[in-house]
mmCIF file of C-alpha atoms in Angstrom:
data_model
loop_
_atom_site.group_PDB
_atom_site.id
_atom_site.type_symbol
_atom_site.label_atom_id
_atom_site.label_comp_id
_atom_site.label_asym_id
_atom_site.label_seq_id
_atom_site.Cartn_x
_atom_site.Cartn_y
_atom_site.Cartn_z
ATOM 1 C CA MET A 1 205.841 19.310 142.584
ATOM 2 C CA PHE A 2 207.203 19.481 146.127
ATOM 3 C CA GLU A 3 208.941 22.633 147.199
ATOM 4 C CA VAL A 4 211.427 22.862 150.029
ATOM 5 C CA LEU A 5 210.327 25.294 152.728
ATOM 6 C CA SER A 6 213.655 27.027 152.926
ATOM 7 C CA THR A 7 212.904 30.703 153.391
ATOM 8 C CA PRO A 8 210.960 32.593 156.043
ATOM 9 C CA ALA A 9 208.467 33.647 153.352
ATOM 10 C CA HIS A 10 207.812 30.014 152.403
ATOM 11 C CA ILE A 11 207.380 29.061 156.039
ATOM 12 C CA ARG A 12 204.931 31.942 156.634
ATOM 13 C CA GLU A 13 202.958 30.992 153.518
ATOM 14 C CA TRP A 14 202.789 27.344 154.619
ATOM 15 C CA TRP A 15 201.783 28.350 158.145
ATOM 16 C CA ASN A 16 199.002 30.615 156.843
ATOM 17 C CA VAL A 17 197.631 27.743 154.757
ATOM 18 C CA GLU A 18 197.771 25.230 157.598
ATOM 19 C CA THR A 19 196.323 27.593 160.197
ATOM 20 C CA GLY A 20 193.972 30.523 160.143
ATOM 21 C CA TRP A 21 190.953 28.840 158.584
ATOM 22 C CA ARG A 22 188.527 30.566 160.936
ATOM 23 C CA GLU A 23 190.214 33.958 160.492
ATOM 24 C CA LYS A 24 189.269 34.086 156.798
ATOM 25 C CA GLY A 25 185.774 35.302 157.680
ATOM 26 C CA TRP A 26 184.062 32.561 155.693
ATOM 27 C CA GLY A 27 180.718 31.047 156.556
ATOM 28 C CA VAL A 28 180.641 27.543 158.002
ATOM 29 C CA ALA A 29 179.709 25.877 154.694
ATOM 30 C CA GLN A 30 182.548 27.529 152.768
ATOM 31 C CA LEU A 31 184.986 26.877 155.608
ATOM 32 C CA GLU A 32 184.110 23.174 155.630
ATOM 33 C CA ALA A 33 184.260 22.906 151.824
ATOM 34 C CA GLU A 34 187.662 24.617 151.601
ATOM 35 C CA HIS A 35 189.076 22.532 154.429
ATOM 36 C CA HIS A 36 187.768 19.343 152.805
ATOM 37 C CA ALA A 37 189.394 20.292 149.473
ATOM 38 C CA HIS A 38 192.641 21.057 151.315
ATOM 39 C CA VAL A 39 192.627 17.655 153.036
ATOM 40 C CA ILE A 40 191.968 15.876 149.732
ATOM 41 C CA GLY A 41 194.931 17.737 148.241
ATOM 42 C CA TRP A 42 197.172 16.500 151.044
ATOM 43 C CA ASP A 43 195.845 12.954 150.646
ATOM 44 C CA LEU A 44 196.772 13.004 146.956
ATOM 45 C CA SER A 45 200.188 14.569 147.581
ATOM 46 C CA ILE A 46 201.169 12.220 150.394
ATOM 47 C CA ALA A 47 200.080 9.175 148.389
ATOM 48 C CA ARG A 48 202.467 10.195 145.581
ATOM 49 C CA LEU A 49 205.343 11.242 147.837
ATOM 50 C CA GLY A 50 206.976 7.786 147.950
ATOM 51 C CA ASP A 51 207.187 7.526 144.157
ATOM 52 C CA TYR A 52 208.541 11.060 143.920
ATOM 53 C CA LEU A 53 211.244 10.400 146.513
ATOM 54 C CA ALA A 54 212.224 7.147 144.810
ATOM 55 C CA ARG A 55 212.777 9.053 141.541
ATOM 56 C CA VAL A 56 214.746 11.815 143.230
ATOM 57 C CA VAL A 57 216.942 9.596 145.386
ATOM 58 C CA SER A 58 217.602 6.652 143.057
ATOM 59 C CA PRO A 59 220.500 7.011 140.646
ATOM 60 C CA SER A 60 219.535 7.191 136.985
#
């Protein structure tokens, strides 16, 4: 689910997702809708991060 940003390509991909919204050439409505969907995705991911880390870190 969560990928480590370990290579320059991963870092560039992450940076392009987190920045550059206005450079996509979208209209305001599409820009706002895409950004809203992106924020919701982060809200869901962050909410589940604690459980994921507990599974990864705790011994089985």
